[in-house]
């Protein structure tokens, strides 16, 4: 991940800044030894900093736009085009200026009506409550209370429905309705008030009976309920270290395919601009009914909780600056580098400064995921960077620091600001090698083959320790911005557990993979697929089968057998043992049937069932075959494809109502 795109303003700023320094001054910069010194040097070049011309601006809120959108929403609503009305009300709500509180309450009320007709009762109730919080007019209050009652009624929450119908009768006293209309609404509400106590009584009896049955039922484990923990690391995983490989994941015991090894929330994550108005900026969930930022129209939230967390930390400093970052051409890593700071206070960073470089790996591993010390020591390759690279990143750090200053971050002294600026530069370096792309599976229509799309970036402290293989043992997918790492093959005890940094041996030739990894990550891959120069998937010979020698653990030789062989007892050239390949051929027949079943289930959307068949196939093949083998990797592709279905996914085609 580079720090900028060529079509933004920042590349031109970099070029001008570099030209403003003569050879002697640039050599001064090149000799600096720390990020803090580099930042102090560049930030002290006033002419360069002044060229940024940064200004905090809150755009996208306009009452003129609100009126036009509300009119369109009301027309769609009256025509009973509920989805269309919802889209207009969403845009209308996001465009409403902060000071127009009552107008916002009316828009939220209108949106709740569309949601009610779409049978999204919980979301309708949320909008009703927010409308009440935004000073909804007293003379119209009966609309909200009556809709609230209908939502609770649909949810079979009869006690809440009863209270809301009673509130409706009371609210009608403040309405400006004609007498006849008002009396009709009162009669309708009173009918429900008279009927609901019977429903409540029946519901209480049913609950009492249900609770009695539950008391006799066996306890259900957390795993059985389907609840996903925030953080989980398989107990078989541990993190080894060698000078050549750094820290990397290793397993204490044999791992089977489809084992969940890691669930992790990011230390920091940020959405790409293109997805900032259809995903929650805090948790990355796709949002159909957004909650707006009060000041800007650049981000949305999925819930009050996410809005409170974001505006209570990073977004209050980023608000008004995101268009500047996006327009500058800054990459997602720049946004993440900034957010690594804004999600914590300046006082926090001042407090942890003495500990940043002194913690052991064991101490770091015990820290929570949101602790900056957890990620500070991740690899940066600082010593291998050119002065030009460091200068560009320092310029970006000055831009980010200016955003912090204008956004009112911390208000600390000059030296602490230089320290924070140095951290920004450090963040820009470590994110280049440790950040991951967060993805979402997109389909145009329900039965289309999905395409995995990059929607944002995240820094996952534990995942960042996994090394690369062109034949990885795991795959990863995302639920919101939480990553899930799952095995896609058997991994023997004491082996490295490797993920993939981009190039797979089945898709790219070795020379291309090695060059890409060297250029992007500064290492020469030593995985088996590279050392043995495994063929591309399309070049694997389907007429040759790679059997394991029956010599077991004492012999790791591979028996390369033509598919049409007539001699079923094959002697190993290394250990001398004979292997009966008839057993292996029978296994392949069984796996062929399993693959057809798995493919059918996958196509039918029965992903759990398909996954189990793929796992059974993989387990069976692993007993007799040695990769690279076409069917083996075809099975792995099926495993990965199924697993992606458990992550973020979205179908664009919407059934209109």
XYZ file of C-alpha atoms in Angstrom:
657
model
C 0.000 0.000 0.000
C 1.580 3.263 -1.146
C 0.845 6.601 0.498
C -0.784 8.388 -2.430
C -2.478 8.062 -5.799
C -1.166 9.966 -8.808
C -4.438 11.779 -9.519
C -4.489 13.799 -6.279
C -2.903 17.062 -5.147
C -0.312 15.500 -2.868
C 2.081 14.263 -5.623
C 2.381 17.831 -6.955
C 2.952 19.106 -3.422
C 5.705 16.487 -2.955
C 7.382 17.486 -6.177
C 7.322 21.200 -5.318
C 8.559 20.563 -1.772
C 11.438 18.426 -3.001
C 12.502 21.041 -5.547
C 12.530 23.714 -2.843
C 15.411 21.950 -1.049
C 18.911 22.201 -2.454
C 21.320 19.257 -2.247
C 22.845 20.365 1.058
C 19.507 20.781 2.814
C 18.223 17.455 1.524
C 21.431 15.787 2.650
C 20.762 17.173 6.134
C 17.412 15.418 6.057
C 18.937 12.186 4.725
C 21.344 12.017 7.682
C 18.613 12.245 10.319
C 18.301 9.088 12.407
C 14.770 9.114 13.844
C 11.214 9.742 12.683
C 10.772 12.506 15.237
C 13.868 14.302 13.914
C 12.662 13.931 10.333
C 9.274 15.336 11.214
C 10.782 18.245 13.153
C 13.012 19.084 10.185
C 10.244 19.104 7.558
C 7.619 20.665 9.803
C 10.092 23.451 10.500
C 10.264 24.378 6.819
C 7.510 26.968 7.069
C 7.287 27.625 3.340
C 6.568 23.940 2.715
C 3.929 23.686 5.435
C 2.243 26.906 4.284
C 1.828 25.413 0.819
C -0.687 22.930 2.209
C -3.449 25.590 2.453
C -5.601 23.308 4.586
C -8.980 24.447 5.829
C -11.575 22.518 7.760
C -14.858 22.505 5.849
C -18.200 20.889 6.567
C -19.860 20.340 3.213
C -22.934 18.515 1.991
C -25.529 19.952 4.390
C -28.107 22.183 2.683
C -31.749 23.004 3.440
C -32.390 23.652 -0.243
C -31.288 20.110 -0.971
C -33.315 18.814 1.982
C -36.558 20.342 0.686
C -36.061 18.879 -2.790
C -35.225 15.409 -1.473
C -38.078 15.399 1.028
C -40.528 16.271 -1.740
C -39.283 13.351 -3.823
C -39.454 11.062 -0.802
C -43.019 12.100 -0.010
C -44.112 11.504 -3.614
C -42.600 8.021 -3.590
C -44.232 7.318 -0.221
C -47.666 8.420 -1.408
C -47.257 6.122 -4.405
C -46.383 3.290 -1.979
C -42.893 2.917 -3.422
C -41.441 2.312 0.010
C -37.853 1.460 -0.973
C -37.609 4.492 -3.203
C -39.014 6.683 -0.443
C -36.457 5.256 1.973
C -33.578 6.156 -0.365
C -34.762 9.771 -0.650
C -35.383 10.100 3.086
C -31.889 8.730 3.762
C -30.305 11.347 1.507
C -32.547 14.016 2.953
C -31.575 13.122 6.523
C -27.848 13.088 5.719
C -28.163 16.532 4.100
C -29.953 18.231 6.993
C -27.813 20.882 8.738
C -27.168 20.418 12.429
C -29.077 23.536 13.452
C -32.317 22.447 11.737
C -33.231 20.142 14.588
C -36.985 20.017 14.134
C -36.725 19.499 10.388
C -34.459 16.548 11.085
C -37.062 15.129 13.461
C -39.730 15.298 10.742
C -37.470 13.587 8.210
C -36.703 10.819 10.697
C -40.417 10.421 11.342
C -41.076 10.156 7.605
C -38.341 7.573 7.276
C -39.821 5.581 10.148
C -43.094 5.423 8.205
C -41.330 3.969 5.162
C -39.539 1.476 7.394
C -42.814 0.454 9.006
C -44.292 -0.378 5.612
C -41.123 -2.304 4.742
C -41.690 -4.297 7.958
C -38.367 -3.156 9.425
C -39.907 -2.514 12.801
C -36.782 -2.238 14.936
C -35.288 0.340 12.597
C -38.596 2.202 12.512
C -38.646 2.292 16.315
C -35.082 3.584 16.357
C -36.022 6.428 14.016
C -39.111 7.208 16.074
C -36.986 7.555 19.191
C -34.429 9.727 17.403
C -37.260 11.855 16.060
C -38.531 12.345 19.598
C -35.015 13.280 20.685
C -34.921 15.934 17.944
C -37.961 17.908 19.161
C -40.700 16.451 16.988
C -43.654 18.915 16.918
C -46.255 18.346 19.652
C -49.185 18.823 17.270
C -47.917 15.898 15.152
C -46.867 13.667 18.045
C -49.887 11.382 17.670
C -48.438 10.129 14.362
C -45.284 8.904 16.043
C -46.959 7.336 19.057
C -49.508 5.538 16.875
C -46.763 4.252 14.544
C -44.750 3.214 17.560
C -47.734 1.246 18.833
C -48.172 -0.477 15.451
C -44.484 -1.440 15.387
C -44.690 -2.973 18.852
C -47.882 -4.729 17.849
C -46.140 -6.279 14.835
C -43.306 -7.378 17.139
C -45.889 -8.859 19.549
C -44.642 -6.641 22.348
C -48.157 -6.045 23.626
C -47.270 -4.171 26.801
C -45.218 -1.599 24.893
C -47.959 -1.386 22.260
C -50.556 -0.710 24.973
C -48.466 2.099 26.461
C -48.006 3.634 23.013
C -51.718 3.518 22.186
C -52.433 5.254 25.498
C -49.812 7.864 24.583
C -51.559 8.297 21.220
C -54.858 9.178 22.894
C -53.059 11.734 25.032
C -51.095 13.157 22.079
C -54.289 13.724 20.104
C -55.174 16.473 22.601
C -52.315 18.551 21.145
C -53.151 17.855 17.502
C -54.664 20.320 15.042
C -56.808 17.657 13.419
C -60.452 18.230 12.506
C -62.760 16.928 15.227
C -64.130 14.034 13.185
C -60.670 12.776 12.198
C -59.412 13.110 15.748
C -62.383 11.205 17.196
C -61.873 8.356 14.735
C -58.213 8.004 15.729
C -59.183 8.072 19.397
C -61.768 5.323 18.845
C -59.246 3.169 16.957
C -56.670 3.602 19.702
C -59.231 2.899 22.413
C -60.278 -0.346 20.724
C -56.671 -1.521 20.899
C -56.363 -0.344 24.505
C -59.372 -2.505 25.381
C -58.144 -5.551 23.430
C -54.469 -5.635 24.362
C -54.778 -6.613 28.065
C -56.094 -10.017 26.936
C -53.090 -10.450 24.642
C -50.780 -9.449 27.479
C -52.375 -11.984 29.808
C -52.002 -14.754 27.213
C -48.398 -13.728 26.537
C -47.526 -13.827 30.245
C -48.972 -17.328 30.556
C -46.982 -18.458 27.521
C -43.782 -16.940 28.938
C -44.341 -18.641 32.269
C -44.765 -21.987 30.544
C -41.745 -21.353 28.325
C -39.504 -20.416 31.261
C -40.568 -23.595 33.038
C -39.515 -25.668 30.026
C -36.231 -23.798 29.750
C -35.395 -24.610 33.342
C -35.538 -28.310 32.457
C -33.591 -27.963 29.210
C -29.841 -28.610 29.115
C -27.500 -25.639 28.970
C -26.529 -24.469 25.497
C -22.921 -23.553 24.811
C -21.954 -20.156 23.454
C -20.702 -21.817 20.290
C -24.037 -23.530 19.721
C -25.908 -20.233 19.945
C -23.852 -18.875 17.062
C -22.524 -15.919 19.044
C -19.246 -14.722 17.569
C -16.610 -13.625 20.101
C -14.843 -10.303 19.595
C -11.418 -11.900 19.870
C -10.255 -15.481 19.641
C -6.875 -17.118 19.067
C -6.721 -20.898 18.746
C -4.721 -22.400 21.607
C -2.632 -24.378 19.093
C -1.138 -21.165 17.690
C 2.067 -19.680 19.005
C 4.495 -17.141 17.597
C 8.059 -18.131 16.935
C 10.995 -15.943 15.934
C 14.038 -16.346 13.705
C 16.321 -13.563 12.418
C 15.466 -14.411 8.816
C 11.707 -14.775 9.199
C 10.979 -12.438 12.092
C 7.970 -13.361 14.211
C 5.619 -15.853 12.601
C 2.718 -18.153 13.452
C 3.380 -21.807 14.211
C 1.076 -24.589 15.399
C 1.620 -26.840 18.418
C -0.701 -29.549 17.100
C -2.115 -30.893 13.838
C -4.711 -28.587 12.318
C -7.587 -29.853 10.188
C -9.197 -27.961 7.290
C -11.951 -25.523 8.330
C -10.463 -24.765 11.755
C -11.015 -21.178 12.906
C -7.618 -19.980 14.120
C -8.222 -16.287 14.682
C -11.022 -13.780 15.174
C -9.701 -10.264 15.598
C -10.941 -6.699 15.647
C -8.581 -4.172 14.063
C -6.295 -1.899 16.015
C -7.312 0.664 13.421
C -9.471 0.546 10.296
C -10.684 3.043 7.710
C -13.088 2.882 4.779
C -12.301 3.909 1.239
C -14.109 7.034 0.072
C -16.254 5.056 -2.392
C -17.824 3.084 0.472
C -18.105 5.838 3.073
C -21.816 6.431 2.456
C -23.048 2.845 2.351
C -20.963 1.319 5.165
C -20.637 2.265 8.811
C -17.384 4.165 9.228
C -16.824 2.555 12.623
C -17.583 -1.154 12.143
C -17.793 -1.412 8.302
C -21.238 -3.005 8.292
C -23.239 -2.216 5.166
C -25.985 0.231 6.088
C -29.409 0.642 4.505
C -30.764 3.011 7.167
C -27.906 5.314 8.179
C -27.320 7.485 11.193
C -25.731 10.770 10.162
C -22.814 12.715 11.521
C -24.275 15.983 12.863
C -21.628 18.113 11.125
C -20.484 16.438 7.911
C -21.987 14.396 5.111
C -18.861 12.337 4.530
C -19.588 9.317 6.729
C -22.493 7.321 8.111
C -23.046 5.011 11.067
C -25.093 1.861 11.521
C -26.115 2.489 15.117
C -26.135 4.983 17.947
C -23.365 2.955 19.567
C -21.035 3.289 16.573
C -21.864 6.980 16.178
C -21.114 7.637 19.845
C -17.812 5.739 19.746
C -16.640 7.440 16.557
C -17.625 10.972 17.528
C -16.275 10.386 21.012
C -12.807 9.699 19.625
C -11.406 9.862 16.097
C -14.219 11.376 14.032
C -14.432 14.592 16.014
C -10.903 15.354 14.766
C -11.309 13.919 11.262
C -14.706 15.523 10.634
C -14.323 18.216 7.976
C -10.935 16.920 6.814
C -11.865 13.696 5.026
C -12.558 15.441 1.684
C -9.096 17.018 1.976
C -7.484 13.611 2.493
C -9.457 12.038 -0.334
C -8.809 14.955 -2.678
C -5.093 14.949 -1.924
C -4.767 11.455 -3.333
C -3.709 10.111 0.061
C -4.041 6.336 0.230
C -6.051 4.437 2.803
C -2.864 3.879 4.830
C -2.602 7.650 5.360
C -6.119 7.749 6.757
C -5.282 4.801 9.000
C -2.026 6.447 10.140
C -4.025 9.501 11.194
C -6.704 7.437 12.911
C -4.094 5.511 14.898
C -3.514 8.859 16.600
C -7.011 10.376 16.674
C -8.574 7.343 18.345
C -6.444 8.100 21.417
C -5.691 11.336 23.264
C -2.413 13.227 23.154
C -2.061 12.619 26.873
C -2.232 8.868 26.258
C 0.636 8.989 23.769
C 2.704 11.194 26.060
C 2.198 8.685 28.872
C 3.278 5.596 26.883
C 6.299 7.217 25.197
C 8.888 5.721 27.609
C 7.521 2.189 27.021
C 7.256 2.107 23.237
C 10.591 0.488 22.468
C 11.195 -1.410 25.696
C 8.513 -4.104 25.844
C 9.259 -7.786 25.232
C 7.226 -9.839 22.769
C 5.540 -11.653 25.647
C 4.496 -8.325 27.174
C 3.230 -7.057 23.825
C 1.190 -10.215 23.263
C -0.682 -9.608 26.525
C -1.791 -6.096 25.542
C -5.335 -5.422 24.279
C -5.822 -4.899 20.553
C -6.483 -1.151 20.909
C -3.211 -0.459 22.754
C -0.781 1.422 20.502
C 2.145 -0.453 22.047
C 0.620 -3.621 20.575
C 1.491 -2.493 17.038
C 4.381 -0.063 17.481
C 7.099 -2.703 17.002
C 5.680 -4.212 13.820
C 8.169 -4.212 10.959
C 8.767 -0.891 9.146
C 11.988 -1.583 7.150
C 13.007 1.943 8.124
C 16.734 1.261 7.698
C 16.212 0.034 4.126
C 14.216 3.040 2.943
C 15.664 5.665 0.649
C 15.813 9.326 1.741
C 13.316 10.126 -1.036
C 10.824 7.606 0.351
C 11.213 8.934 3.891
C 10.900 12.528 2.680
C 7.592 11.822 0.931
C 6.233 10.059 3.989
C 7.388 12.898 6.228
C 5.559 15.362 3.993
C 2.418 13.261 4.389
C 2.981 13.250 8.158
C 3.062 17.078 8.100
C -0.234 17.124 6.205
C -1.809 14.750 8.726
C -0.370 16.713 11.636
C -1.831 19.933 10.236
C -5.240 18.242 10.151
C -4.733 17.297 13.803
C -3.810 20.844 14.772
C -6.690 22.468 12.885
C -9.048 19.834 14.281
C -8.168 20.818 17.840
C -6.316 17.626 18.744
C -4.672 17.677 22.180
C -3.359 21.257 22.263
C -0.008 19.993 23.534
C 3.338 21.774 23.315
C 5.701 21.885 20.347
C 7.896 19.002 21.496
C 4.933 16.714 22.043
C 3.619 17.708 18.621
C 6.964 16.687 17.117
C 6.664 13.369 18.937
C 3.129 12.867 17.567
C 4.381 13.857 14.110
C 7.127 11.253 14.438
C 4.501 8.654 15.326
C 2.501 9.604 12.242
C 5.608 8.988 10.135
C 6.226 5.701 11.944
C 2.617 4.661 11.317
C 2.933 5.376 7.607
C 5.901 3.010 7.451
C 4.530 0.111 9.481
C 1.147 0.181 7.740
C 2.818 -0.355 4.377
C 3.872 -3.857 5.413
C 1.267 -4.842 7.980
C -2.127 -3.465 6.936
C -4.698 -5.723 5.280
C -7.356 -4.949 2.722
C -10.858 -5.428 4.137
C -13.144 -6.956 1.529
C -16.785 -7.547 0.694
C -18.278 -10.105 -1.696
C -20.381 -8.240 -4.273
C -22.945 -9.765 -6.623
C -24.960 -7.968 -9.267
C -27.774 -10.532 -8.971
C -28.560 -13.261 -6.462
C -27.213 -16.189 -8.492
C -24.167 -14.419 -9.929
C -20.620 -15.446 -9.121
C -19.462 -13.000 -6.478
C -16.457 -10.722 -6.737
C -14.381 -9.776 -3.703
C -14.078 -5.972 -3.515
C -11.597 -3.915 -1.452
C -13.695 -1.578 0.742
C -11.168 -0.421 3.323
C -8.037 -1.199 5.278
C -7.351 -2.595 8.719
C -4.368 -3.263 10.955
C -4.741 -6.556 12.830
C -1.963 -7.033 15.399
C -2.088 -10.843 15.524
C -2.770 -11.381 11.826
C 0.163 -9.083 11.020
C 2.489 -11.711 12.530
C 1.488 -14.393 9.996
C 4.113 -14.910 7.304
C 3.443 -15.475 3.610
C 3.243 -18.593 1.489
C 2.271 -18.867 -2.168
C 0.437 -22.032 -1.049
C -1.165 -20.697 2.149
C -2.641 -22.883 4.843
C -5.367 -20.380 5.719
C -7.774 -17.960 4.143
C -9.327 -14.875 5.691
C -12.609 -13.073 5.368
C -14.302 -10.215 7.169
C -17.514 -9.644 9.108
C -17.755 -5.894 9.243
C -14.133 -5.085 10.013
C -13.535 -8.174 12.153
C -11.220 -10.649 10.436
C -11.703 -14.411 10.560
C -8.765 -16.699 9.693
C -9.636 -20.277 8.779
C -7.567 -23.253 7.624
C -7.936 -24.582 4.077
C -5.725 -27.648 4.396
C -4.127 -30.006 6.903
C -1.256 -28.319 8.732
C 1.032 -30.685 10.678
C 2.156 -29.886 14.208
C 5.222 -27.648 14.525
C 4.664 -26.210 11.030
C 4.481 -22.559 10.092
C 0.913 -21.333 9.630
C 1.140 -19.045 6.622
C -1.354 -16.751 4.972
C -1.039 -15.137 1.547
C 0.097 -11.591 0.746
C -1.346 -11.560 -2.764
C 0.308 -13.895 -5.288
C -0.863 -17.524 -5.305
C 1.241 -20.134 -7.078
C -1.869 -21.456 -8.870
C -2.364 -18.086 -10.595
C 1.097 -16.527 -11.067
C 4.460 -17.893 -12.152
C 7.308 -18.064 -9.664
C 9.417 -15.258 -11.159
C 6.448 -12.895 -11.124
C 5.570 -13.825 -7.541
C 9.121 -13.433 -6.287
C 9.496 -10.027 -7.920
C 6.179 -8.749 -6.594
C 6.923 -9.878 -3.040
C 10.425 -8.440 -3.138
C 9.206 -5.089 -4.455
C 6.225 -4.812 -2.147
C 7.387 -6.543 1.039
C 11.198 -6.686 0.752
C 11.676 -10.441 1.112
C 12.459 -13.405 -1.123
C 9.815 -16.079 -0.722
C 11.097 -19.472 0.443
C 7.801 -21.377 0.466
C 7.676 -24.910 -0.972
C 5.751 -23.747 -4.037
C 8.580 -21.332 -4.864
C 11.468 -23.634 -3.945
C 10.034 -26.478 -6.049
C 8.614 -24.167 -8.730
C 5.125 -25.645 -8.680
C 3.122 -25.265 -11.911
C 0.179 -22.948 -12.443
C -3.224 -24.526 -11.901
C -3.896 -24.491 -15.644
C -0.605 -26.291 -16.284
C -1.061 -29.148 -13.812
C -1.084 -32.430 -15.700
C -4.444 -34.182 -15.093
C -2.920 -37.447 -16.349
C -0.382 -37.645 -13.522
C -1.220 -38.450 -9.891
C 1.081 -37.613 -6.954
C 0.718 -40.349 -4.309
C 2.185 -40.452 -0.827
C 4.618 -43.264 -0.148
C 3.184 -45.856 2.260
C 6.446 -45.627 4.159
C 4.651 -43.122 6.387
C 6.625 -40.658 8.485
C 9.917 -42.369 7.744
C 9.588 -41.504 4.041
C 8.377 -38.239 2.532
C 8.896 -39.311 -1.060
C 6.239 -38.529 -3.671
C 5.246 -41.259 -6.115
C 4.441 -39.658 -9.456
C 2.154 -42.117 -11.222
C 0.497 -41.953 -14.671
C -3.287 -42.070 -14.361
C -3.509 -45.038 -16.769
C -1.026 -47.298 -14.932
C -1.805 -51.035 -14.783
C 0.645 -52.037 -12.047
C -1.026 -51.201 -8.726
C 1.966 -51.996 -6.476
C 4.593 -49.275 -6.852
C 8.001 -49.446 -5.207
C 9.400 -46.280 -3.638
C 12.824 -45.378 -4.993
C 13.894 -43.951 -1.623
C 12.652 -46.259 1.157
C 12.015 -49.399 -0.906
C 8.468 -49.840 0.457
C 5.666 -50.824 -1.900
C 2.561 -48.663 -2.111
C -0.780 -50.075 -3.207
C -2.122 -47.262 -5.359
C -5.440 -49.087 -5.874
C -6.484 -47.659 -2.505
C -5.558 -44.185 -3.704
C -7.428 -44.582 -6.979
C -10.529 -45.711 -5.080
C -10.168 -42.647 -2.864
C -10.091 -40.400 -5.916
C -13.345 -41.930 -7.157
C -14.947 -41.150 -3.789
C -13.669 -37.575 -3.817
C -15.026 -37.033 -7.316
C -18.532 -37.732 -6.010
C -17.916 -35.516 -2.974
C -16.784 -32.666 -5.210
C -19.913 -32.880 -7.358
C -22.092 -32.842 -4.243
C -20.174 -29.914 -2.738
C -20.408 -27.944 -5.982
C -24.160 -28.537 -6.203
C -24.710 -27.457 -2.596
C -22.513 -24.406 -3.096
C -24.466 -23.337 -6.186
C -27.718 -23.785 -4.235
C -26.500 -21.436 -1.510
C -26.156 -24.197 1.095
C -22.707 -23.029 2.124
C -22.399 -24.835 5.461
C -23.304 -28.173 3.882
C -21.021 -27.529 0.903
C -18.161 -26.605 3.210
C -18.464 -29.885 5.098
C -18.289 -31.828 1.834
C -15.218 -29.896 0.707
C -13.589 -30.590 4.084
C -14.383 -34.288 3.797
C -12.898 -34.310 0.312
C -9.773 -32.439 1.420
C -9.255 -34.758 4.391
C -9.637 -37.843 2.218
C -7.275 -36.613 -0.491
C -4.653 -35.536 2.048
C -4.308 -39.141 3.189
C -3.094 -40.382 -0.201
C -2.127 -37.378 -2.358
C 0.630 -34.785 -2.252
C 0.188 -31.313 -3.760
C 0.466 -29.826 -6.265
C -2.427 -31.828 -7.657
C -5.264 -30.354 -9.698
C -8.230 -31.823 -7.790
C -6.609 -30.990 -4.458
C -6.333 -27.295 -5.320
C -9.766 -27.270 -6.928
C -11.097 -28.444 -3.580
C -9.167 -25.661 -1.824
C -10.749 -23.112 -4.142
C -14.163 -24.461 -3.176
C -13.270 -24.209 0.512
C -12.168 -20.590 0.140
C -15.227 -19.655 -1.899
C -17.564 -21.142 0.720
C -15.772 -19.395 3.562
C -16.063 -16.020 1.839
C -19.837 -16.463 1.930
C -19.701 -16.252 5.732
C -18.137 -12.808 5.544
C -19.257 -9.455 4.168
C -21.452 -9.924 1.124
C -23.968 -7.877 -0.785
C -26.243 -8.339 -3.785
C -26.862 -5.127 -5.700
C -30.182 -6.138 -7.273
C -33.038 -5.099 -4.971
C -36.580 -6.333 -5.318
C -38.706 -3.221 -5.532
C -41.834 -3.038 -3.497
